[in-house]
Every structure is written in structure tokens, then in C-alpha cells.
mmCIF file of C-alpha atoms and ligand atoms in Angstrom:
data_model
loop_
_atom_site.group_PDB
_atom_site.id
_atom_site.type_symbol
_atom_site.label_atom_id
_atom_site.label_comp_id
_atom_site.label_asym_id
_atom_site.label_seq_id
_atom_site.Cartn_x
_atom_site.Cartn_y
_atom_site.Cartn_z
ATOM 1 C CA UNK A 88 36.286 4.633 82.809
ATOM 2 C CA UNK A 89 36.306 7.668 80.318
ATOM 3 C CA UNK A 90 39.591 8.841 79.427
ATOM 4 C CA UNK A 91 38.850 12.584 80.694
ATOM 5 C CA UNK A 92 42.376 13.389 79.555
ATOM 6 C CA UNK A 93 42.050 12.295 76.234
ATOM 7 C CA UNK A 94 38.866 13.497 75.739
ATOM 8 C CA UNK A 95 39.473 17.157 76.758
ATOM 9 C CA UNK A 96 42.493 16.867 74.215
ATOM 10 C CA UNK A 97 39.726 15.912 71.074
ATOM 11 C CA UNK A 98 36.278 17.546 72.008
ATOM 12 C CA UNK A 99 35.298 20.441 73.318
ATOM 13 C CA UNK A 100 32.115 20.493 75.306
ATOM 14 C CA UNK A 101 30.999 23.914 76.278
ATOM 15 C CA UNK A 102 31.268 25.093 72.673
ATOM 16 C CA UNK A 103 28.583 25.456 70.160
ATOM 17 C CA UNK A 104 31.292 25.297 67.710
ATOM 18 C CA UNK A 105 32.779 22.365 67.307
ATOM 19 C CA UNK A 106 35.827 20.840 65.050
ATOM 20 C CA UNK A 107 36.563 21.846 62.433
ATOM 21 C CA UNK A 108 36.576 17.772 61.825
ATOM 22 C CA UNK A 109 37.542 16.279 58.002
ATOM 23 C CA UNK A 110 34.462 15.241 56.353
ATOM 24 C CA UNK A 111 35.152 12.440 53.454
ATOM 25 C CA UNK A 112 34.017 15.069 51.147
ATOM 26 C CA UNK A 113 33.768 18.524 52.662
ATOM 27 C CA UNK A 114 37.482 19.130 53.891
ATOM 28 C CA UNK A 115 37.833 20.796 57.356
ATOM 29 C CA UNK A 116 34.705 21.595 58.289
ATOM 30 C CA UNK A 117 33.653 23.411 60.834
ATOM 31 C CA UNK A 118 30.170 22.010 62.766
ATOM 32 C CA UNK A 119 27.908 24.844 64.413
ATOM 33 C CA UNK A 120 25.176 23.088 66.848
ATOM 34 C CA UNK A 121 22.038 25.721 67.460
ATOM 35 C CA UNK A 122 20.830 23.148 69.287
ATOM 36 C CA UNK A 123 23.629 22.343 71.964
ATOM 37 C CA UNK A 124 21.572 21.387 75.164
ATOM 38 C CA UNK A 125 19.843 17.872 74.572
ATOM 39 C CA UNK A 126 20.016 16.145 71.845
ATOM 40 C CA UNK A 127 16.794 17.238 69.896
ATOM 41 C CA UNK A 128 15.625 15.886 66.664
ATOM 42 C CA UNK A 129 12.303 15.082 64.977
ATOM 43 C CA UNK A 130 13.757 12.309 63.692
ATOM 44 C CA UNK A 131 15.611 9.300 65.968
ATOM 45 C CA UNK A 132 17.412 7.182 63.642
ATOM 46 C CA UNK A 133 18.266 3.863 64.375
ATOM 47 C CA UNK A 134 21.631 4.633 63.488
ATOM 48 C CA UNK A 135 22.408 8.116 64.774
ATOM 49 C CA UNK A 136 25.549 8.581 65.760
ATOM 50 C CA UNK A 137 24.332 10.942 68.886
ATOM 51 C CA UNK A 138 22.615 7.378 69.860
ATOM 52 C CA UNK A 139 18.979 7.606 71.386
ATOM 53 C CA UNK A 140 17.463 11.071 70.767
ATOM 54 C CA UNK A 141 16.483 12.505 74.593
ATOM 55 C CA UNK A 142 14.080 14.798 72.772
ATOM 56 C CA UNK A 143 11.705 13.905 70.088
ATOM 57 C CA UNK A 144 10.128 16.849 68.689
ATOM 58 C CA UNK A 145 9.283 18.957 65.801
ATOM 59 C CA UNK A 146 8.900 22.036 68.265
ATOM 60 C CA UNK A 147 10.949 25.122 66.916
ATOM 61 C CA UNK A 148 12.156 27.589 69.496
ATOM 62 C CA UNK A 149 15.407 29.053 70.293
ATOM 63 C CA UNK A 150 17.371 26.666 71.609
ATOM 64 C CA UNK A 151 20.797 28.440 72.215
ATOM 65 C CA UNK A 152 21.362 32.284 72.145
ATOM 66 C CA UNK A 153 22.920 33.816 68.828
ATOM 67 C CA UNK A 154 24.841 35.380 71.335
ATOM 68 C CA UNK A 155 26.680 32.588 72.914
ATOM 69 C CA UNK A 156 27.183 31.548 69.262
ATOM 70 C CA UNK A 157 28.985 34.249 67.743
ATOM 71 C CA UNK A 158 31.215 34.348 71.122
ATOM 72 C CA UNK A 159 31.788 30.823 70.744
ATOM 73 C CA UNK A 160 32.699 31.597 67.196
ATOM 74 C CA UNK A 161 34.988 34.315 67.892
ATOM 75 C CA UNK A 162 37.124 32.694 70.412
ATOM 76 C CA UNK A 163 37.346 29.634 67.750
ATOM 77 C CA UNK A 164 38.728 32.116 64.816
ATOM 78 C CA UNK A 165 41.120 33.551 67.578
ATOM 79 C CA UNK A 166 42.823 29.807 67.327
ATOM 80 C CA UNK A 167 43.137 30.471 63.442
ATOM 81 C CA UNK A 168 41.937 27.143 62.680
ATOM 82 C CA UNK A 169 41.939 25.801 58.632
ATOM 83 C CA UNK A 170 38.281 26.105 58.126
ATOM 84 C CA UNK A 171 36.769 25.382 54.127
ATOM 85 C CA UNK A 172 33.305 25.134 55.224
ATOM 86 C CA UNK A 173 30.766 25.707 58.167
ATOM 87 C CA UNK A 174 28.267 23.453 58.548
ATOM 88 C CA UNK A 175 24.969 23.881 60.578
ATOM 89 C CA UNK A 176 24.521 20.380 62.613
ATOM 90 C CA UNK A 177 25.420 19.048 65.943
ATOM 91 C CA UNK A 178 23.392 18.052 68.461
ATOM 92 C CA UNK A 179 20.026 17.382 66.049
ATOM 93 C CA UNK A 180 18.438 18.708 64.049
ATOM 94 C CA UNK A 181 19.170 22.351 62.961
ATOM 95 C CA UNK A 182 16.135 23.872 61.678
ATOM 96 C CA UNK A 183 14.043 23.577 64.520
ATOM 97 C CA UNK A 184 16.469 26.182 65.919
ATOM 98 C CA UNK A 185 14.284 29.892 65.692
ATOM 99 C CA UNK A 186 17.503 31.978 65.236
ATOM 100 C CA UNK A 187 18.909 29.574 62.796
ATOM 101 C CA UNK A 188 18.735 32.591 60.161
ATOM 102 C CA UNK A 189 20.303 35.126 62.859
ATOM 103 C CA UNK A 190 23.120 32.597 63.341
ATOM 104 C CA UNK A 191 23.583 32.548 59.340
ATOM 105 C CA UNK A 192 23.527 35.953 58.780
ATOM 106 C CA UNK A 193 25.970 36.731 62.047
ATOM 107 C CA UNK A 194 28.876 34.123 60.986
ATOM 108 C CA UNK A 195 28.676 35.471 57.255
ATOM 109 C CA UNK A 196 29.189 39.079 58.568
ATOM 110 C CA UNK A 197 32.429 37.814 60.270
ATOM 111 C CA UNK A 198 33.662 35.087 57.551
ATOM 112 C CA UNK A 199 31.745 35.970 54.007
ATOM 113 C CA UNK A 200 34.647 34.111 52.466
ATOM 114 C CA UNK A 201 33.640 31.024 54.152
ATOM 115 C CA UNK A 202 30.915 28.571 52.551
ATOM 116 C CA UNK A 203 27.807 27.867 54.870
ATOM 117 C CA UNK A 204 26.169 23.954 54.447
ATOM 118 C CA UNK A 205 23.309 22.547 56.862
ATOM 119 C CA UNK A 206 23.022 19.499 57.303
ATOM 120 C CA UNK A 207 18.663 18.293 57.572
ATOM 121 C CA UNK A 208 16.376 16.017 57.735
ATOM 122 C CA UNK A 209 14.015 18.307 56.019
ATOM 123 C CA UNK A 210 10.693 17.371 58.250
ATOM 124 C CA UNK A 211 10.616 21.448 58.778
ATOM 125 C CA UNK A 212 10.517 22.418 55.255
ATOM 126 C CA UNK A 213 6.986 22.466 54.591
ATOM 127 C CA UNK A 214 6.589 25.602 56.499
ATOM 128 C CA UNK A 215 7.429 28.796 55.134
ATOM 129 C CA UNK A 216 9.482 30.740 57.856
ATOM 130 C CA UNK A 217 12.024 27.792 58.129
ATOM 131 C CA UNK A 218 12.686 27.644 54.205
ATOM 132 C CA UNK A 219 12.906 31.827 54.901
ATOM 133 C CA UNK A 220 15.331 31.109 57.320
ATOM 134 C CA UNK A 221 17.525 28.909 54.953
ATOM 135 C CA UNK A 222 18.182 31.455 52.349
ATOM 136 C CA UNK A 223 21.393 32.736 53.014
ATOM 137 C CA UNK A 224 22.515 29.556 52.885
ATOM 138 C CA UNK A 225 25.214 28.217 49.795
ATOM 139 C CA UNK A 226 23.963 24.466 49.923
ATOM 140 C CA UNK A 227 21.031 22.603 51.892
ATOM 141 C CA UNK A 228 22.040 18.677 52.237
ATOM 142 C CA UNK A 229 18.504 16.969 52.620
ATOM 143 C CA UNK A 230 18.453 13.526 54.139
ATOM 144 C CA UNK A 231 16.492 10.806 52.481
ATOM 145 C CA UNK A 232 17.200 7.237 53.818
ATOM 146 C CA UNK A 233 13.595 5.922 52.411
ATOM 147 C CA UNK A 234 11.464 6.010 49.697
ATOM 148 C CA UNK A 235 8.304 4.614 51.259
ATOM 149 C CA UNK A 236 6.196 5.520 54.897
ATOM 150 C CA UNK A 237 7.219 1.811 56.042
ATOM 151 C CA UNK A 238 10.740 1.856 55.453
ATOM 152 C CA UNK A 239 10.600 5.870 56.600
ATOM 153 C CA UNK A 240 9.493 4.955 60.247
ATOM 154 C CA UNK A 241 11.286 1.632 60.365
ATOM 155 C CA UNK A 242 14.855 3.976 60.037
ATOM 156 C CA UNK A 243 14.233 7.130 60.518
ATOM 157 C CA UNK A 244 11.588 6.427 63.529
ATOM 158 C CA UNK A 245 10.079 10.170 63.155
ATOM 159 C CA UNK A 246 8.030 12.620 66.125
ATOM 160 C CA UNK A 247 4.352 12.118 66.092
ATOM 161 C CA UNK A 248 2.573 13.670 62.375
ATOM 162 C CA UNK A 249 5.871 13.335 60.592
ATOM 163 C CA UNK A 250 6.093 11.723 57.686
ATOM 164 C CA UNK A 251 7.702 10.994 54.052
ATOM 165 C CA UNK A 252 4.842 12.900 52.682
ATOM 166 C CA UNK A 253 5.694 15.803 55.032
ATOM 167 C CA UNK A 254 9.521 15.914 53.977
ATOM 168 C CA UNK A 255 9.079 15.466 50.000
ATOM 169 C CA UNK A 256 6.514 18.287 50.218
ATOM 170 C CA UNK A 257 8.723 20.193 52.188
ATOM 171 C CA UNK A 258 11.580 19.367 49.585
ATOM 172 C CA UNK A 259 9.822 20.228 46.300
ATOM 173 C CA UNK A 260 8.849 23.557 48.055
ATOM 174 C CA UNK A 261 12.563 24.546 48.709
ATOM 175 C CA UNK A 262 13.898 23.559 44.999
ATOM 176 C CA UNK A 263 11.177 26.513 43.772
ATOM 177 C CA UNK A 264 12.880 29.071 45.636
ATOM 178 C CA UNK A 265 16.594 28.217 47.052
ATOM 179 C CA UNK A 266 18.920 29.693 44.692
ATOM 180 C CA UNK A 267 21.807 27.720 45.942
ATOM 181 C CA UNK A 268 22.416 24.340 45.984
ATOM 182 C CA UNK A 269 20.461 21.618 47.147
ATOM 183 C CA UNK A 270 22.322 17.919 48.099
ATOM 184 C CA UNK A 271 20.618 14.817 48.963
ATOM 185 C CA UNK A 272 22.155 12.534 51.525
ATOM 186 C CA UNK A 273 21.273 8.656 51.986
ATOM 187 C CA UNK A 274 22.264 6.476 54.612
ATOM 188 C CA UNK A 275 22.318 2.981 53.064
ATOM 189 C CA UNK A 276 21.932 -0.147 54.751
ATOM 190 C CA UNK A 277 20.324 -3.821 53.875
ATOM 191 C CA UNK A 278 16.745 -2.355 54.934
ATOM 192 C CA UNK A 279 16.581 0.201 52.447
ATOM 193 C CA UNK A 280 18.704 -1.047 49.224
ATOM 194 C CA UNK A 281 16.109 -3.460 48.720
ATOM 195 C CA UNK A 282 13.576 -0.380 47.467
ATOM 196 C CA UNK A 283 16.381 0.584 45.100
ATOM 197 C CA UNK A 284 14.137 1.312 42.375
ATOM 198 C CA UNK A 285 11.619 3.794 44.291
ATOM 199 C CA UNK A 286 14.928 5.429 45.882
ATOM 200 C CA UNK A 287 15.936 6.324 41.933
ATOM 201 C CA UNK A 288 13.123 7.042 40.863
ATOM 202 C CA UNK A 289 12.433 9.736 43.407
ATOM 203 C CA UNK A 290 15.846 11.402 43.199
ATOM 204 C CA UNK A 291 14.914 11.212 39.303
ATOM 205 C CA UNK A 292 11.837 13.434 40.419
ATOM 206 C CA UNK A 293 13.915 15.528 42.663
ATOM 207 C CA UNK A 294 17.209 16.115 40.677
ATOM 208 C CA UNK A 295 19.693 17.262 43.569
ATOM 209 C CA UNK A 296 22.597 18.528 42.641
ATOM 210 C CA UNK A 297 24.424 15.865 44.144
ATOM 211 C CA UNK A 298 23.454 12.860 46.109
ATOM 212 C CA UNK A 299 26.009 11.432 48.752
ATOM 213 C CA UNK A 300 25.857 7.829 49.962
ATOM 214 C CA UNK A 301 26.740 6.683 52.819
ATOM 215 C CA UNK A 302 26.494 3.924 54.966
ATOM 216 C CA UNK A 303 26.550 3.512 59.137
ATOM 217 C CA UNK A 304 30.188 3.198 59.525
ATOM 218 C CA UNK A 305 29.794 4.564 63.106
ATOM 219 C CA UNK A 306 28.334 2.494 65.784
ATOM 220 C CA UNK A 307 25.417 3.570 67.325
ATOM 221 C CA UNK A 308 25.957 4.646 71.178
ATOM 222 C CA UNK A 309 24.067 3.812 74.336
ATOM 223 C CA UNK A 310 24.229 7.198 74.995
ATOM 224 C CA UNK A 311 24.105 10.618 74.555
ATOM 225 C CA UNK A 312 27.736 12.836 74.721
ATOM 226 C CA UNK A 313 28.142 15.908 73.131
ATOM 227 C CA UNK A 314 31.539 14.615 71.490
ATOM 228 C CA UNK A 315 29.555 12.821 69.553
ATOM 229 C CA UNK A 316 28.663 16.036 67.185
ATOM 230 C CA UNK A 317 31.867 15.427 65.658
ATOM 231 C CA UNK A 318 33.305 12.079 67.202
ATOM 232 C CA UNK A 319 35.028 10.956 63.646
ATOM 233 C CA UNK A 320 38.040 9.769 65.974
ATOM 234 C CA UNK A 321 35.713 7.319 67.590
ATOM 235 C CA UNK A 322 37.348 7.216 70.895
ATOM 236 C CA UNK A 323 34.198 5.551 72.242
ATOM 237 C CA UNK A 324 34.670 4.905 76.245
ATOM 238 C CA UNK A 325 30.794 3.497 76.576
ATOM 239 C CA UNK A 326 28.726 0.902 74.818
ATOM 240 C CA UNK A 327 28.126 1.062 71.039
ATOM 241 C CA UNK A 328 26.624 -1.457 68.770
ATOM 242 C CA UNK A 329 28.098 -2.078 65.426
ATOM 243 C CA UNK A 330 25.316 -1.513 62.336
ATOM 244 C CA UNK A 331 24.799 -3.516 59.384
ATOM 245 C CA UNK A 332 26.290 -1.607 56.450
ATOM 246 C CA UNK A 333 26.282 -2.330 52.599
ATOM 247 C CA UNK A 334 29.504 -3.723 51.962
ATOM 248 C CA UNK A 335 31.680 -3.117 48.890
ATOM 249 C CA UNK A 336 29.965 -4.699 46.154
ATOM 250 C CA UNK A 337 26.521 -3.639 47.485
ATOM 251 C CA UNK A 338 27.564 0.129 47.301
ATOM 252 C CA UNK A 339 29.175 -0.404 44.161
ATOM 253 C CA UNK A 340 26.091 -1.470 42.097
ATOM 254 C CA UNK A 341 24.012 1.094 43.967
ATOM 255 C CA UNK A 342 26.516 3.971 42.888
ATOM 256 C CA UNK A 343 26.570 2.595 39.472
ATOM 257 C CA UNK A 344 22.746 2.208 38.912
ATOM 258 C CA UNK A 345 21.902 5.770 40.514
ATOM 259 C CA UNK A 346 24.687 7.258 38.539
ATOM 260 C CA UNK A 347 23.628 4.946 34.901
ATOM 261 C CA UNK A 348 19.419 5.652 35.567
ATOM 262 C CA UNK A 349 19.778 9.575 36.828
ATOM 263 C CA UNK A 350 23.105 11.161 35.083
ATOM 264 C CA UNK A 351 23.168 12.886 38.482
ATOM 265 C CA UNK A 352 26.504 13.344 40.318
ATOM 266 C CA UNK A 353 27.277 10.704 43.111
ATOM 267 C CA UNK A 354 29.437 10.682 45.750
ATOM 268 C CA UNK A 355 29.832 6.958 47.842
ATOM 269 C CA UNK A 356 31.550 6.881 51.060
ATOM 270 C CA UNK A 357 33.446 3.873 49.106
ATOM 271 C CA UNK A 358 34.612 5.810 46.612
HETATM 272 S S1 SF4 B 104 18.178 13.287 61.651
HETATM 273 FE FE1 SF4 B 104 20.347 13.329 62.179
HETATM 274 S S2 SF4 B 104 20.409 14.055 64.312
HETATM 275 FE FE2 SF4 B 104 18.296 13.436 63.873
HETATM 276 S S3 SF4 B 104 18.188 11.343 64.609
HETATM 277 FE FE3 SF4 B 104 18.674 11.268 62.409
HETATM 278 S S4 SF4 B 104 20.897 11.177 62.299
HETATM 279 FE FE4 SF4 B 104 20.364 11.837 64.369
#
């Protein structure tokens, strides 16, 4: 049985704002989901904490009104939370969200102060309007979990037509005209450390700013709850399935030897 009581105490549902939750590296950061309804993704990784994607897609439309975002953002502020960033996420992936540059612009009119981060698997940055849409952005984090097509669909387990070649495209496009920053994001596990040297030597070719690693600390869920956007507490009250993760060591060398072979800033979930 869920614990309704408990879970109205952590999560709110009918929000597309949710948190703000501490992120290992962010602070208190605030999650905004443009996507809200289903979870949505072009992506359906194996270890996704919002468990099986319902919706597979690369299809961009609006999937939640600006409207009902900037209310749901104004009755948040009213609570006068600690906020240090926002960060575009939640319930998949954000860019296939239309408005997601109407949402951007509207939450910078009422907090400029604020930082604004997205969180993406970058499978949408090959086109032109979504990189438009990204520009009043501070920082872009960019997932890469794989540094080869095989490895690509064995985690990431992408929508029909997308691949790795589709994302790094879509990548080196954004670096040419982003003026802010642009973060890479890795997901490590057994089934991709063993590529180590492709993995450096693209992020060698890419030069983020910063690359974070991390590694499936969360199980993965039978099922999809909208807690799950920010479900760091992991009250889970329905199956999950524990994930293989690097352990210590592993994610020790791996820091080391991305930090020794790029001179680019790293940030391990070990740390
Ligand atoms: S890209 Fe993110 S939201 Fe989409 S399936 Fe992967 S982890 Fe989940």
C-alpha cells in the first residue's frame, strides 16, 4: 500500500514545479517539467529513474501550457522556498517541449537573479529551432552514456531514427553558437566503462566545460509516478530493481584517467 500520507508530505503532483530537491552538485534546485502529462522521452534508458518511458518519441509539441507554468511558479515563490538554480527536467525529456523558450524567457522575467540549467539528452539538437529555443539558457547539461551506436541503443534504447550520430551532430552544432555553458553528463555502469578510451577521446573532441559522472544509484521502477521527477528521498512504495553501478575503485580510476588524458574539470558522484 502507498503511504498517501507520506507522500503528499514529499511530492507534489499537480505541479509542474517541483522541489526544489538538493542535487550532489547543484544545491537546491528547483526542477520545472514542460512535459508533466506522461512520461515522454526519445530516449528510454534502462536505468531511468521515471522507470519505463509510456511515450517514446522525438515528436515536439506543446506539451503543457506556459500558462499553467508560470501559475505553478508563482504559487511556488509565494512559499519563499531557498532556490540556487532552476532546472528544466521532469517528466522526460525537455526539449521536445514547443514553448520550452516561452517558459525560459517567462521564469527569467520573474527571477533574473536565478540561474536556469536543462537537463538533455540532446537527440533534438540537430535542428535549428530547438538550439533557438535554448539560448537564454546559462548552462545546457548534455547526456552522453556511450561512445559507440551499440553501446548507445543497448543503454540509452532511443525512438526510431535516433542515434549517436544524431546527438554528436546535434552537440557540435550547439558549442558554435551557445554562449553559455555547456556540461556533459555520463551515467556509468559496467556496460559502458569498458569503452573508456572512445568515451575520452570524444569528450577530448568535445571539451565541455565540465563533465559529471554518475552512476545508477537509484533503482529503476516498475512504474511510472510523477514523484519520481525528483524522488531523491526514495520512499519507493512499488517494485524497483537495484542497477549495477561502478563501485569505488571503478569510479576512481575513471575520474582520474578523464581528468589525467583531458585537463577538463570532473565532477564524480563519489567524490
Ligand atoms: S533521457 Fe532522461 S528522462 Fe529520458 S529515458 Fe533517459 S534518463 Fe529517462
Amino acid at each position: 500500500m502507498r503511504d498517501k500520507k507520506k507522500e503528499i508530505e514529499v511530492f507534489n503532483n499537480k505541479s509542474t514545479v517541483y522541489g526544489p530537491v538538493k542535487s550532489w552538485r547543484l544545491g537546491m534546485s528547483l526542477g520545472i517539467d514542460p512535459i508533466f502529462q506522461t512520461s515522454t522521452c526519445s530516449f528510454n534508458c534502462f536505468y531511468c529513474q521515471l522507470g519505463q518511458i509510456q511515450e517514446i518519441t522525438d515528436h515536439i509539441k506543446e506539451y503543457v501550457s506556459t500558462e499553467k507554468l508560470v501559475e505553478d511558479y508563482k504559487n511556488l515563490l509565494k512559499e519563499k522556498p531557498q532556490i540556487d538554480v532552476i532546472t528544466f527536467s521532469g517528466s522526460g525529456e525537455p526539449t521536445l517541449a514547443e514553448n520550452l523558450d516561452e517558459m525560459i524567457a517567462a521564469i527569467k522575467e520573474l527571477s533574473p537573479d536565478i540561474p536556469q540549467y536543462i537537463l538533455t539528452n540532446a537527440t533534438e539538437l540537430h535542428r535549428p529551432e530547438v538550439r533557438k529555443r535554448l539560448q537564454g539558457l546559462d548552462t545546457i547539461i548534455v547526456k552522453i552514456d556511450a561512445s559507440n551506436e551499440e553501446t548507445f541503443k543497448q543503454i540509452n534504447r532511443p525512438a526510431p531514427g535516433v542515434t549517436l550520430e544524431r546527438v554528436l551532430k546535434g552537440i557540435r552544432a550547439l558549442k558554435k553558437e551557445f554562449k553559455g555553458n555547456i556540461e556533459v553528463q555520463s551515467m556509468f555502469m559496467p556496460l559502458n566503462n569498458k569503452d573508456l578510451d572512445d568515451y575520452i577521446k570524444l569528450m577530448n573532441e568535445i571539451r565541455p566545460s565540465l563533465i559529471q559522472l554518475n552512476t545508477p544509484k537509484r533503482p529503476y521502477p516498475s512504474e511510472w509516478h510523477r514523484e519520481n521527477r525528483g524522488n531523491h528521498a526514495k520512499i519507493f512504495d512499488y517494485k524497483v530493481t537495484d542497477l549495477k553501478t561502478l563501485n569505488q575503485d571503478e569510479a576512481k580510476v575513471l575520474e582520474k584517467r578523464l581528468r589525467d588524458e583531458t585537463g577538463l574539470e570532473v565532477l564524480s558522484i563519489y567524490r
